[in-house]
CSV table of C-alpha atoms in Angstrom, one decimal:
chain,number,residue,atom,x,y,z
A,1,MET,CA,-2.5,216.4,53.4
A,2,GLU,CA,1.1,217.6,53.4
A,3,ARG,CA,2.5,217.8,49.9
A,4,ARG,CA,6.0,216.6,49.6
A,5,MET,CA,8.4,217.8,47.0
A,6,PRO,CA,10.1,215.1,45.0
A,7,LYS,CA,13.7,214.4,45.9
A,8,ARG,CA,16.2,215.6,43.3
A,9,HIS,CA,19.3,213.7,42.6
A,10,ILE,CA,22.1,216.2,42.5
A,11,SER,CA,24.9,215.1,40.2
A,12,GLN,CA,28.3,215.4,41.9
A,13,THR,CA,30.8,217.3,39.9
A,14,THR,CA,34.5,217.3,40.4
A,15,THR,CA,35.7,220.4,42.0
A,16,PRO,CA,38.7,222.3,40.4
A,17,ALA,CA,40.8,221.5,43.4
A,18,LYS,CA,40.2,217.8,43.3
A,19,LYS,CA,40.8,217.8,39.5
A,20,MET,CA,44.1,219.6,40.0
A,21,ALA,CA,45.2,217.2,42.8
A,22,LYS,CA,44.4,214.3,40.5
A,23,ASN,CA,46.5,215.8,37.7
A,24,ILE,CA,49.4,216.5,40.0
A,25,THR,CA,49.3,213.0,41.3
A,26,GLY,CA,49.4,211.6,37.7
A,27,PHE,CA,52.2,213.9,36.8
A,28,ALA,CA,54.2,213.0,39.9
A,29,PHE,CA,53.8,209.3,39.1
A,30,PHE,CA,55.1,209.7,35.5
A,31,ALA,CA,57.9,212.0,36.6
A,32,GLY,CA,58.9,209.4,39.2
A,33,LEU,CA,58.8,206.7,36.6
A,34,LEU,CA,61.0,208.7,34.2
A,35,ALA,CA,63.4,209.4,37.1
A,36,VAL,CA,63.6,205.6,37.8
A,37,VAL,CA,64.3,204.9,34.1
A,38,ALA,CA,66.9,207.7,33.9
A,39,ILE,CA,68.7,206.4,37.0
A,40,ALA,CA,68.6,202.8,35.7
A,41,PHE,CA,70.0,204.0,32.3
A,42,PHE,CA,72.7,206.0,34.1
A,43,TYR,CA,73.9,203.0,36.2
A,44,SER,CA,73.6,200.7,33.2
A,45,HIS,CA,75.8,203.1,31.2
A,46,GLN,CA,78.3,203.4,34.1
A,47,ASN,CA,78.5,199.6,34.5
A,48,LYS,CA,79.1,199.2,30.8
A,49,LYS,CA,81.9,201.8,30.9
A,50,GLU,CA,83.5,200.1,33.9
A,51,ASP,CA,83.2,196.7,32.2
A,52,GLU,CA,84.9,198.1,29.1
A,53,ALA,CA,87.7,199.6,31.3
A,54,VAL,CA,88.2,196.3,33.1
A,55,THR,CA,88.4,194.5,29.7
A,56,LEU,CA,90.9,197.0,28.4
A,57,ASN,CA,93.0,196.7,31.5
A,58,ALA,CA,92.9,192.9,31.3
A,59,MET,CA,94.2,192.9,27.7
A,60,THR,CA,97.8,191.9,27.2
A,61,GLU,CA,100.2,194.1,25.5
A,62,VAL,CA,100.0,191.9,22.4
A,63,GLU,CA,96.2,192.3,22.3
A,64,ARG,CA,96.4,196.0,22.7
A,65,LEU,CA,98.8,196.3,19.8
A,66,ILE,CA,96.7,194.0,17.6
A,67,ASN,CA,93.5,195.9,18.4
A,68,LYS,CA,95.1,199.4,17.9
A,69,ASP,CA,93.3,201.1,15.0
A,70,LEU,CA,96.2,202.7,13.0
A,71,GLU,CA,93.8,204.2,10.5
A,72,VAL,CA,92.4,206.4,13.2
A,73,GLY,CA,95.3,206.7,15.6
A,74,TYR,CA,98.5,206.6,13.5
A,75,PRO,CA,101.5,208.2,15.3
A,76,ASP,CA,102.1,211.8,14.5
A,77,THR,CA,105.8,212.0,14.6
A,78,PRO,CA,108.8,209.9,13.6
A,79,ALA,CA,109.7,209.4,17.2
A,80,GLU,CA,106.2,208.2,18.1
A,81,VAL,CA,106.3,205.8,15.1
A,82,MET,CA,109.5,204.3,16.4
A,83,LYS,CA,108.2,204.0,20.0
A,84,LEU,CA,105.3,201.9,18.6
A,85,PHE,CA,107.7,199.9,16.5
A,86,GLY,CA,109.8,199.2,19.7
A,87,ARG,CA,106.7,198.0,21.5
A,88,MET,CA,105.9,195.6,18.7
A,89,ASN,CA,109.4,194.3,18.5
A,90,GLN,CA,109.5,193.7,22.3
A,91,CYS,CA,106.4,191.6,22.0
A,92,ILE,CA,107.5,189.7,18.9
A,93,TYR,CA,110.9,188.7,20.4
A,94,ASN,CA,109.9,188.2,24.1
A,95,THR,CA,106.4,186.8,24.0
A,96,GLY,CA,105.4,183.3,23.1
A,97,MET,CA,102.4,183.9,20.7
A,98,LYS,CA,100.1,181.7,18.8
A,99,ASP,CA,100.5,181.7,15.0
A,100,GLU,CA,97.3,183.7,14.6
A,101,GLU,CA,98.5,186.4,17.0
A,102,PHE,CA,101.9,186.5,15.5
A,103,GLY,CA,100.4,187.0,12.0
A,104,GLN,CA,98.1,189.8,13.2
A,105,LEU,CA,100.9,191.6,15.0
A,106,LEU,CA,103.2,191.3,12.0
A,107,THR,CA,100.4,192.8,9.8
A,108,GLN,CA,100.2,195.7,12.2
A,109,MET,CA,103.9,196.2,12.1
A,110,ARG,CA,103.9,196.3,8.3
A,111,LEU,CA,101.5,199.3,8.5
A,112,LEU,CA,104.5,201.2,9.7
A,113,TYR,CA,106.6,200.3,6.6
A,114,SER,CA,107.0,202.5,3.5
A,115,GLN,CA,105.8,201.2,0.2
A,116,ASN,CA,109.4,200.8,-0.9
A,117,LEU,CA,110.2,198.6,2.2
A,118,LEU,CA,107.1,196.5,1.7
A,119,SER,CA,107.9,195.9,-1.9
A,120,GLN,CA,111.3,194.4,-0.8
A,121,ASN,CA,109.8,192.2,1.9
A,122,SER,CA,106.7,190.2,1.2
A,123,TYR,CA,104.6,189.2,4.1
A,124,ASP,CA,105.5,185.5,3.9
A,125,GLU,CA,109.2,186.1,3.5
A,126,GLN,CA,109.2,188.4,6.5
A,127,MET,CA,107.3,186.0,8.6
A,128,THR,CA,109.7,183.1,7.8
A,129,SER,CA,112.7,185.4,8.4
A,130,LEU,CA,111.3,186.7,11.7
A,131,LYS,CA,110.6,183.2,13.0
A,132,ASN,CA,114.1,182.1,12.3
A,133,GLU,CA,115.5,185.2,14.0
A,134,ILE,CA,113.3,184.6,17.1
A,135,THR,CA,114.4,180.9,17.3
A,136,ASN,CA,118.0,182.0,17.3
A,137,PHE,CA,117.2,184.8,19.7
A,138,ARG,CA,115.7,182.5,22.3
A,139,GLU,CA,118.3,179.8,21.8
A,140,LYS,CA,120.8,182.3,23.1
A,141,LYS,CA,118.4,183.2,25.9
A,142,ARG,CA,118.2,186.8,24.9
A,143,ARG,CA,115.4,189.1,25.9
A,144,ILE,CA,114.7,192.8,25.1
A,145,ILE,CA,114.6,194.4,28.5
A,146,ASN,CA,113.9,197.9,27.2
A,147,TYR,CA,114.4,200.4,24.4
A,148,THR,CA,114.7,204.1,24.0
A,149,VAL,CA,114.0,206.5,21.1
A,150,GLU,CA,115.8,209.8,20.9
A,151,LYS,CA,113.8,212.9,21.6
A,152,SER,CA,111.8,214.5,18.8
A,153,SER,CA,114.0,217.6,19.1
A,154,SER,CA,117.0,215.4,18.2
A,155,VAL,CA,115.5,213.9,15.1
A,156,LYS,CA,117.2,215.1,11.9
A,157,TYR,CA,115.1,216.0,8.8
A,158,LYS,CA,116.2,216.1,5.2
A,159,THR,CA,114.5,216.3,1.8
A,160,ILE,CA,115.7,213.6,-0.6
A,161,HIS,CA,114.3,213.3,-4.2
A,162,ASN,CA,111.5,215.7,-3.2
A,163,GLN,CA,110.5,213.4,-0.2
A,164,GLU,CA,110.7,214.4,3.4
A,165,CYS,CA,112.9,212.1,5.4
A,166,ALA,CA,113.6,211.7,9.1
A,167,TYR,CA,116.6,210.1,10.8
A,168,VAL,CA,115.9,208.5,14.2
A,169,GLN,CA,118.2,206.4,16.5
A,170,MET,CA,117.0,203.7,18.8
A,171,ALA,CA,118.8,201.9,21.6
A,172,TYR,CA,117.9,198.4,22.6
A,173,PHE,CA,118.8,197.0,26.1
A,174,MET,CA,119.0,193.2,26.2
A,175,SER,CA,119.9,190.5,28.6
A,176,GLU,CA,121.8,187.4,27.5
A,177,SER,CA,123.3,184.6,29.6
A,178,GLY,CA,123.5,186.7,32.8
A,179,ASN,CA,124.8,189.8,31.0
A,180,TYR,CA,123.3,193.0,29.8
A,181,THR,CA,124.0,194.4,26.3
A,182,LYS,CA,123.1,197.6,24.6
A,183,SER,CA,123.0,198.1,20.8
A,184,PHE,CA,121.9,201.0,18.6
A,185,GLN,CA,119.9,201.0,15.3
A,186,ASN,CA,119.6,203.9,12.9
A,187,TYR,CA,116.3,204.3,11.1
A,188,ILE,CA,115.2,206.4,8.1
A,189,LEU,CA,111.6,207.3,7.8
A,190,VAL,CA,109.8,208.9,4.8
A,191,LYS,CA,106.6,210.8,4.7
A,192,GLU,CA,103.9,209.1,2.6
A,193,GLU,CA,100.4,210.6,2.3
A,194,GLY,CA,101.0,212.6,5.5
A,195,GLN,CA,102.3,209.7,7.6
A,196,TRP,CA,105.8,208.8,8.6
A,197,LYS,CA,106.8,205.3,7.4
A,198,ILE,CA,109.9,203.3,8.0
A,199,LEU,CA,112.1,203.3,4.9
A,200,SER,CA,115.2,201.5,6.0
A,201,PHE,CA,117.3,200.7,9.1
A,202,GLN,CA,120.8,199.5,9.9
A,203,LYS,CA,122.9,198.8,13.0
A,204,ASP,CA,125.0,201.7,14.2
A,205,VAL,CA,128.4,200.0,14.2
A,206,SER,CA,130.3,203.1,15.5
A,207,ASN,CA,128.0,203.3,18.5
A,208,SER,CA,127.2,199.6,19.0
A,209,ASN,CA,130.3,198.0,20.4
A,210,GLU,CA,127.7,196.6,22.7
A,211,LYS,CA,128.9,197.4,26.2
A,212,THR,CA,128.5,194.3,28.3
A,213,GLU,CA,127.7,194.5,31.9
A,214,GLU,CA,127.7,191.5,34.3
A,215,LYS,CA,124.3,190.9,35.9
A,216,LYS,CA,124.6,191.5,39.6
A,217,GLY,CA,122.6,189.9,42.3
């Protein structure tokens, strides 16, 4: 009788090539997943930046001034301080604001004032005075069309009582009852804790005979 050898079950082992292919496939999957996540994050970040830019562009001038962080971005020079002051004045006199916005913008404006000027004008007194001025301003149908600040190179500096002071002139262009007028204001700024603050101001009478020009067209 023929003797048969018993069948042996040979266990199949994974060849190195197959194992490597499996590892590569797994790595490729995770790499692809990470790439998808990275792309999604990138576009999400870009969309957020675009949304922030749209929001910033949609802000009114009043909102931009109210939201300006003067602790971080205070103007460096007397001329820059006065340019910011001019922007605030233009909004205060030209723009119809809610009481809350008016109060917030006035608070920002007072950050440009020296301690001496603040001590002479309380917040409530200044608000009342400004509202009266604005009422009179609008009754006469006035509007601040533009303003200019002399160049930094033209600013005069003096030391008074051991304090650095700067003298800056501003010109305001206004419309009133179909005519244009131009007036000048002289400002003195003092340096307090490294920042230029408005100390005082007065109308330049010698230069402000307010040339009037008829509105054409």
